[in-house]
Coordinates of C-alpha atoms and ligand atoms in Angstrom, one line a residue:
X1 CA -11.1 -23.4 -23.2
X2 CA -11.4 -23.0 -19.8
X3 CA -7.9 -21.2 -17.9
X4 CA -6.5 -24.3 -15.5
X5 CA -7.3 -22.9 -11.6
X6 CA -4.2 -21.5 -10.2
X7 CA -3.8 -24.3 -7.5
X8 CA -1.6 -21.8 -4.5
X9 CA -4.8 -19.7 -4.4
X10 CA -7.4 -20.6 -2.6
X11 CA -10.8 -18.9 -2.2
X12 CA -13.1 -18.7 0.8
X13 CA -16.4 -17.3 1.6
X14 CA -19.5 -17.4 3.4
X15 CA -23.3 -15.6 4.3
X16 CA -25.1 -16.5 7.2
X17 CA -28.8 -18.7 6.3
X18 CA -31.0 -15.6 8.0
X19 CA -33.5 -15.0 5.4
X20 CA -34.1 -12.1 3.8
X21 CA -30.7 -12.3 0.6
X22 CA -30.7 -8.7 -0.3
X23 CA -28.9 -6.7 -3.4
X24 CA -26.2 -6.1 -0.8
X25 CA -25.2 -9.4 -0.6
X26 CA -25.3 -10.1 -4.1
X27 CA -23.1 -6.8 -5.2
X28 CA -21.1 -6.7 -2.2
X29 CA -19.9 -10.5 -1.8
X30 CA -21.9 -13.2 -4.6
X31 CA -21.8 -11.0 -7.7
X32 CA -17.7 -11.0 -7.4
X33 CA -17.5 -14.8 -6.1
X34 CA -18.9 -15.7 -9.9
X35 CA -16.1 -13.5 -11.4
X36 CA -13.5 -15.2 -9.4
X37 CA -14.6 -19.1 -9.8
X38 CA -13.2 -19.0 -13.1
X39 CA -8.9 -18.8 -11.7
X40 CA -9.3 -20.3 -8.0
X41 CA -10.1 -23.5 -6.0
X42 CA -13.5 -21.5 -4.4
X43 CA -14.9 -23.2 -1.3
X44 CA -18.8 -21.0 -0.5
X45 CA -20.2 -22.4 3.2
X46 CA -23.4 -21.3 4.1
X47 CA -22.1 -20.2 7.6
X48 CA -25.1 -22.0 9.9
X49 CA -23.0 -22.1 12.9
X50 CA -23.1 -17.9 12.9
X51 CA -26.6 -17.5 12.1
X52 CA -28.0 -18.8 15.2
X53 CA -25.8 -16.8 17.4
X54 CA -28.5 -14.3 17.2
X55 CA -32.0 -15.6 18.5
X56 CA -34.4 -14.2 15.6
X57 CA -32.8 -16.5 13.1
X58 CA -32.8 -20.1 14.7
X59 CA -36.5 -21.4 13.7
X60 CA -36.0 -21.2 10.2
X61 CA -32.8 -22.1 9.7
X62 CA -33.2 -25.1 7.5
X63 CA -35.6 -23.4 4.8
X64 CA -32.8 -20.6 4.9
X65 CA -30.2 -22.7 4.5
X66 CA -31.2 -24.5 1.0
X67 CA -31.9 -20.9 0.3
X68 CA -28.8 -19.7 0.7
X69 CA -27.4 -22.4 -1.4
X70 CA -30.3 -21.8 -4.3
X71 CA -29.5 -18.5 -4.4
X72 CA -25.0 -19.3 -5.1
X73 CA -26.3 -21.3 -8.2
X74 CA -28.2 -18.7 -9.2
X75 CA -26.0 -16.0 -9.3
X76 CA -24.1 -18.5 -11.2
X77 CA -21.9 -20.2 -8.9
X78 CA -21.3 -23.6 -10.4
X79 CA -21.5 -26.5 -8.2
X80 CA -19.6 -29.3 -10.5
X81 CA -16.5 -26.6 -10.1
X82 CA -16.5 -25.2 -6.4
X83 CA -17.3 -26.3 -3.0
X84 CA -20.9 -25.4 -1.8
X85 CA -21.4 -26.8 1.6
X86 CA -23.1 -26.1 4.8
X87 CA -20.5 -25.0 8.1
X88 CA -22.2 -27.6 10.8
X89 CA -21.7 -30.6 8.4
X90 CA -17.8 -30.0 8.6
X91 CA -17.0 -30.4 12.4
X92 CA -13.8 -29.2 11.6
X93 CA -15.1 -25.6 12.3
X94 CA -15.9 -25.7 15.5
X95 CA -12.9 -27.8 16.6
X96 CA -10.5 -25.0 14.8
X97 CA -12.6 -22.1 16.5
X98 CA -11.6 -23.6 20.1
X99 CA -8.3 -24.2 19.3
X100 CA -7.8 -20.8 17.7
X101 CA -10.2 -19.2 20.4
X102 CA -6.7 -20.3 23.0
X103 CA -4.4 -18.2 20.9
X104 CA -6.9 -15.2 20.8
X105 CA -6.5 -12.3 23.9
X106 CA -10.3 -11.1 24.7
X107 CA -9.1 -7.8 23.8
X108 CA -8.6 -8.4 20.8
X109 CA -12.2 -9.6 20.6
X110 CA -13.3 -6.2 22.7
X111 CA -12.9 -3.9 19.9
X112 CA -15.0 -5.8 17.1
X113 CA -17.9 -3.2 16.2
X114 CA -20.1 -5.4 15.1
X115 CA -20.3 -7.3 18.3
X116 CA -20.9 -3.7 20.2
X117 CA -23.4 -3.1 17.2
X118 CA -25.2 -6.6 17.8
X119 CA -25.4 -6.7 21.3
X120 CA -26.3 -3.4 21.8
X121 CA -26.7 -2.0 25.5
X122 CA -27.0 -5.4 27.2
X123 CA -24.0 -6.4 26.8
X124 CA -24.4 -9.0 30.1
X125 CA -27.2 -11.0 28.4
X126 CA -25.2 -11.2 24.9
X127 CA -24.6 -15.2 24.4
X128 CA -21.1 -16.1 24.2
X129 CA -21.2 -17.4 20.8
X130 CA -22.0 -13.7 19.6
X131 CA -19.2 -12.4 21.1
X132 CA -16.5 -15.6 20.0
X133 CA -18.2 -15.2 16.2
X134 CA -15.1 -13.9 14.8
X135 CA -12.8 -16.7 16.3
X136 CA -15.3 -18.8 14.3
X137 CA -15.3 -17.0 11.9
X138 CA -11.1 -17.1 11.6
X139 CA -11.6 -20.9 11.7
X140 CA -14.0 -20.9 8.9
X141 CA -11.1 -19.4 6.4
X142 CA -8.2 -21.3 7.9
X143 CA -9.4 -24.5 8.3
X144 CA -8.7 -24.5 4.6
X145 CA -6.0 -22.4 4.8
X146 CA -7.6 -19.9 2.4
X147 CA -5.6 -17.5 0.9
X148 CA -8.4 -15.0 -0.9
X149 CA -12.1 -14.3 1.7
X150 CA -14.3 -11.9 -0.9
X151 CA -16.6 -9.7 1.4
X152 CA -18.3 -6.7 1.6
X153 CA -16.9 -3.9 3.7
X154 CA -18.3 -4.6 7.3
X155 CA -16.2 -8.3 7.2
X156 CA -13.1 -6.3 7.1
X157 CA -12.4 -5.6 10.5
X158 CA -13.0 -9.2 11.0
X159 CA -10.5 -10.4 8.4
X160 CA -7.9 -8.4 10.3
X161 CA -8.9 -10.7 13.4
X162 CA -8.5 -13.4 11.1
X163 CA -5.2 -12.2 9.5
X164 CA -3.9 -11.7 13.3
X165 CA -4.7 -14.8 14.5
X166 CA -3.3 -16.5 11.9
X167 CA -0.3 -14.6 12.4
X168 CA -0.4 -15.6 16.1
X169 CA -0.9 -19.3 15.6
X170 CA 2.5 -19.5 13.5
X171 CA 4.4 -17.7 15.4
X172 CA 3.6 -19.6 18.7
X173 CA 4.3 -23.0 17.3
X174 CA 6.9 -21.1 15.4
X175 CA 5.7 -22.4 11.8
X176 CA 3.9 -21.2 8.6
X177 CA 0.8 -23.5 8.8
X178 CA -1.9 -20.9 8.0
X179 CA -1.4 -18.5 5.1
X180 CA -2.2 -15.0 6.0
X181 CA -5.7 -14.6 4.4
X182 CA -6.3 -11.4 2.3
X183 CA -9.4 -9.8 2.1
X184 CA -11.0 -9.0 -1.5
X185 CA -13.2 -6.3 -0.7
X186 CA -14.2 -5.0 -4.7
X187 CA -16.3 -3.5 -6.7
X188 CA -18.3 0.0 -6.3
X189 CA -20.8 -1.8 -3.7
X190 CA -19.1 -3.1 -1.2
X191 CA -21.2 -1.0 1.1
X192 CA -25.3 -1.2 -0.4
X193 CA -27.3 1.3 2.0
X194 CA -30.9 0.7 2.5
X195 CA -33.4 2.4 0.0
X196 CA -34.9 3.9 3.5
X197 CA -31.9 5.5 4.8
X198 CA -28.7 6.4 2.7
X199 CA -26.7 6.4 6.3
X200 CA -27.4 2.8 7.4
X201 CA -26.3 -0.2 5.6
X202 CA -28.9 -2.4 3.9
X203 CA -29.6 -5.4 6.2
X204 CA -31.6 -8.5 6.3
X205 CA -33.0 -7.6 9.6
X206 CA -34.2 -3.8 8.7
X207 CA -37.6 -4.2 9.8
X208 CA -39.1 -2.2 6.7
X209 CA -39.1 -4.5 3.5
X210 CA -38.8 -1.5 1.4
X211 CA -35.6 -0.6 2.9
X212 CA -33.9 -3.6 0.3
X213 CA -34.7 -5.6 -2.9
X214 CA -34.6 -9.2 -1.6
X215 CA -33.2 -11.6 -4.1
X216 CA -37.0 -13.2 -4.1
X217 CA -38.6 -9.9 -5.1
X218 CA -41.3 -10.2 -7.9
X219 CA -40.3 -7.7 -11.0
X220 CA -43.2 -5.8 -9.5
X221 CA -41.8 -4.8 -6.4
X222 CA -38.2 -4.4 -7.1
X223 CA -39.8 -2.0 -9.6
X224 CA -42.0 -0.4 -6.8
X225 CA -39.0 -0.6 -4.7
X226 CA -36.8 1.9 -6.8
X227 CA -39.4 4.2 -7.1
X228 CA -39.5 5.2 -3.9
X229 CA -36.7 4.9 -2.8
X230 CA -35.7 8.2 -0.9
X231 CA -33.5 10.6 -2.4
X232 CA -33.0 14.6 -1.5
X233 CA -35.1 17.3 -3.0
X234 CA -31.0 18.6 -5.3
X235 CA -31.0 17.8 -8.8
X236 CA -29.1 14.7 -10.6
X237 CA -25.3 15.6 -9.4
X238 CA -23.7 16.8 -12.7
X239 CA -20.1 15.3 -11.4
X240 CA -18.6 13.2 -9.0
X241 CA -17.6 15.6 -6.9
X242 CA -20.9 17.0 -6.0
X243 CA -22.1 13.2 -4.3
X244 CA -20.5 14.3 -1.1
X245 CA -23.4 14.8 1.5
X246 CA -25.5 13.1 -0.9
X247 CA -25.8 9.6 0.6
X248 CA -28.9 8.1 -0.8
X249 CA -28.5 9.8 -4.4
X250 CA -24.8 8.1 -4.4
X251 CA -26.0 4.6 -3.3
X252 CA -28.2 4.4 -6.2
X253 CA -25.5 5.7 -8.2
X254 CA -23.0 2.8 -7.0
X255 CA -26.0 0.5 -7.6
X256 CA -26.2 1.6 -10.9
X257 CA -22.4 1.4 -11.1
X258 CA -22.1 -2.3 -9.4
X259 CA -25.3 -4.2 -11.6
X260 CA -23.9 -2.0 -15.3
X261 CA -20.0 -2.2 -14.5
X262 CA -20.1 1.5 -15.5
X263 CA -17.7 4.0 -14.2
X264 CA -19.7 6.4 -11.7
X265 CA -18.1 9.5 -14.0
X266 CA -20.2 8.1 -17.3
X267 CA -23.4 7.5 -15.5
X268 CA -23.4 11.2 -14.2
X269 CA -22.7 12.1 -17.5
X270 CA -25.3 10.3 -19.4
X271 CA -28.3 11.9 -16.5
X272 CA -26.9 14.8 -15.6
X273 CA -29.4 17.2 -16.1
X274 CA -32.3 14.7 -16.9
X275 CA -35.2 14.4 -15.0
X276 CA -34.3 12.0 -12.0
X277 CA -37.6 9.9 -12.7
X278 CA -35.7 8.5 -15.8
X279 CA -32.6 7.9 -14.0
X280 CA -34.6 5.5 -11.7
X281 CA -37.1 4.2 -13.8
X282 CA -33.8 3.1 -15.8
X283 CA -32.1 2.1 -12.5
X284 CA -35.1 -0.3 -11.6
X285 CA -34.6 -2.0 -14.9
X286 CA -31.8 -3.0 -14.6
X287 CA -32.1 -4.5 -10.9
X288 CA -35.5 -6.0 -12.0
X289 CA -33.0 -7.5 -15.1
X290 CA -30.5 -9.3 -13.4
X291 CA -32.4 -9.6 -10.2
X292 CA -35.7 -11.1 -11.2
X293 CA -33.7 -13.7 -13.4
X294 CA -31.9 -14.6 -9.8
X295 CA -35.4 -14.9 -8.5
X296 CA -36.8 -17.2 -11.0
X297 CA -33.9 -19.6 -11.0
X298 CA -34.2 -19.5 -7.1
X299 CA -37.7 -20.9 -7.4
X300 CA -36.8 -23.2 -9.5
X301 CA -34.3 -24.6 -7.8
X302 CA -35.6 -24.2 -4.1
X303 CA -38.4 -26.5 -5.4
X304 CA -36.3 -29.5 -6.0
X305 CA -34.9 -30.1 -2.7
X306 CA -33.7 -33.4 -3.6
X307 CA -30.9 -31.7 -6.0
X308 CA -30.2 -28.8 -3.7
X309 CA -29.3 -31.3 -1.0
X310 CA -26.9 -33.8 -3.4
X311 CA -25.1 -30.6 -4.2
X312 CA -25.0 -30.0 -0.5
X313 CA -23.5 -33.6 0.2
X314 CA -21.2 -33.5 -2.3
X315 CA -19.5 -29.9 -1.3
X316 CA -19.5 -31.9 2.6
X317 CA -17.4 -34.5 1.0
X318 CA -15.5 -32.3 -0.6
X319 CA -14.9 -29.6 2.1
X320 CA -14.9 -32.6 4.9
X321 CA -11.6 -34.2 3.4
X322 CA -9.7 -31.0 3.5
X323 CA -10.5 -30.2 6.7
X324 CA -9.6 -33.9 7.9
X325 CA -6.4 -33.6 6.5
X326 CA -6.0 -29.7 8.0
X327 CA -7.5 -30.4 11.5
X328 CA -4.6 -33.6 11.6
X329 CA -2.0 -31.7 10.9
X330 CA -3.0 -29.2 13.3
X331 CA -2.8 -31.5 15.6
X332 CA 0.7 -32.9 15.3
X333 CA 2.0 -29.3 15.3
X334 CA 0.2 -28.2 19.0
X335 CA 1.6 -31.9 20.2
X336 CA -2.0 -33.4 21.4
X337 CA -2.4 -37.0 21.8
X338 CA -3.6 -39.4 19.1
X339 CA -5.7 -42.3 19.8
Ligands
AMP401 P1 -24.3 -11.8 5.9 O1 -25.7 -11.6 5.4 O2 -24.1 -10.9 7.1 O3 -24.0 -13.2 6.1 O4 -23.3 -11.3 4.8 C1 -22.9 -12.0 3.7 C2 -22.0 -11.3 2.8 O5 -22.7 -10.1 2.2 C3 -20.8 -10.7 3.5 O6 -19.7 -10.8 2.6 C4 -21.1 -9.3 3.7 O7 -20.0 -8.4 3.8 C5 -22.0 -8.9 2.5 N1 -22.9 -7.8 2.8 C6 -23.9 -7.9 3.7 N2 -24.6 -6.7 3.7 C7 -24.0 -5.9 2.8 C8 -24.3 -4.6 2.3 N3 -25.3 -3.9 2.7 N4 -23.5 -4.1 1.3 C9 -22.5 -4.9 0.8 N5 -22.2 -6.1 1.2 C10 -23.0 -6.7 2.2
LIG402 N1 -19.4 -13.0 9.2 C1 -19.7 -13.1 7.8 C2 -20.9 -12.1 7.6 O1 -21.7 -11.8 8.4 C3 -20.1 -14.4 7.3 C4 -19.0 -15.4 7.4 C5 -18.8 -16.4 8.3 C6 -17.8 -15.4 6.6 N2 -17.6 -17.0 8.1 C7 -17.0 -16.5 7.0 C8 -17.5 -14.6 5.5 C9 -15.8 -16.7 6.4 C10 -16.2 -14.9 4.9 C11 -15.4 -16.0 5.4 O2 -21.1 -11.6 6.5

């Protein structure tokens, strides 16, 4: 029998439609939204609105998009059960990040990283919606007045912002409207590196495909993938202790750890000493496994469009009603006129 949904918790997450859904995305935010669907009200938004704040991503937004959502069902997100819904349908969002965008001081906004990260030495010629993503971003959790946002690691200097301006909205109107969200950041991959390059995170944009094993990889290449994917010319660690300086040989461990659930100490254990060829011709199977079957059911599903897109409509409904009721109330409390 299924255990009733503990109704005061509510779950919020998001990935940008950009192409390229990697294993970091999966261990590091989708793998742990499955877990949690089972004890929460989850709302999942394929966040649109953030993916064309960078120009590289805006032409094939659409395909991405039913991509996105293919790939939550996939990893087993179920649909009849949780809110799957795109961010542009809800106009909520945008209305929330310009209200909460008036209770936000810029410098606040002038220490994110990733904005320093994104718009690298040009700063002058970054568009505006790059640098406001995290107000959107703040809006996006509590325009449902989420309680729980399950990310990877780099969201969580962004959840801060969000916890802050939360915090800042309430006390100004001198009310508890938003809950302060809390950031779930689990698991023992909540940082994947690239195969390339054990000091920089895997990324949909990393210009070398063999830096990550997209969720559309064939058997064959996640396979090929593994196999070379760079390590140093040490031995398998034979403890824990003996990762440290050893980025690329403790990404695959964590890897290993994230896709098996098995406690870094055991794995060492069980290789230490072996050959490393077995530990990766072992580690491969077991992304090929659970990746591949990702993959297949991706397909599947990408080529009926007609279901992805009721599924789509239905989490609008869903997620639209909420955010009626939210973005009204809102409204009362600041004062504004109603027509
Ligand atoms: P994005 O692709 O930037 O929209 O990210 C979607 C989700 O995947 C967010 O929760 C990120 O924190 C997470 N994520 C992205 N890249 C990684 C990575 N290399 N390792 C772990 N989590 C990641
Ligand atoms: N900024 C997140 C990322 O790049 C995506 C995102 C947008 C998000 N809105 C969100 C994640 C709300 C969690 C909650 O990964």
């Amino acid at each position: 029998m299924e255990k009733s949904k503990e109704k005061s918790k509510l779950i919020f997450s998001g990935v940008q439609p950009t192409g390229n859904l990697h294993l970091g995305n999966y261990l590091g935010a989708i793998k742990n939204w499955v877990k949690l669907q089972t004890n929460a009200h989850c709302i999942f938004c394929i966040v649109d609105l953030h993916a064309i704040t960078t120009s590289g991503n805006r032409s094939e937004i659409l395909q991405n998009t039913r991509e996105v959502a293919a790939a939550y069902i996939a990893s087993g997100i179920d649909p009849s059960k949780n809110t799957i819904f795109v961010q542009s349908n809800v106009t909520g969002h945008s209305e929330l990040s310009w209200i909460l965008g008036c209770h936000t001081p810029i410098g606040w906004l002038n220490r994110m990283t990733q904005f320093k990260d994104k718009a690298g030495k040009n700063k002058e010629k970054a568009p505006l919606g790059l640098y406001s993503y995290p107000v959107l971003m703040a809006a996006d959790i509590l325009l449902y007045k989420s309680t729980h946002v399950p990310v990877g690691e780099d969201q969580k200097q962004h959840l801060e912002l969000s916890r802050d301006i939360a915090q800042a909205f309430n006390r100004c109107y001198n009310n508890d409207f938003f809950p302060v969200p809390e950031p779930v950041i689990i698991g023992n991959a909540t940082r994947v590196m690239s195969l390339k390059d054990g000091l920089k995170k895997m990324s949909k944009s990393d210009p070398s495909d063999y830096s990550r094993i997209n969720l559309t990889d064939s058997s064959e290449s996640i396979k090929k993938k593994i196999q070379k994917a760079k390590t140093d010319s040490e031995p398998f660690p034979s403890d824990v202790e003996k990762l440290e300086n050893r980025p690329e040989i403790t990404n695959l461990i964590n890897i290993y750890s994230a896709l098996t659930e098995n406690l870094l100490e055991d794995i060492i254990s069980e290789y230490a000493n072996k050959d490393f060829r077995v530990f990766k011709q072992n580690l491969a199977d077991i992304v090929d496994q659970q990746i591949s079957k990702i993959s297949i059911e991706m397909k599947k599903l990408l080529a009926d469009k007609t279901y992805l897109d009721l599924i789509l409509k239905d989490g609008y409904q869903k997620a639209k009603e909420i955010s009626e009721k939210n973005i009204n109330d809102l409204k009362n409390i600041i004062g504004l006129f109603r027509a």
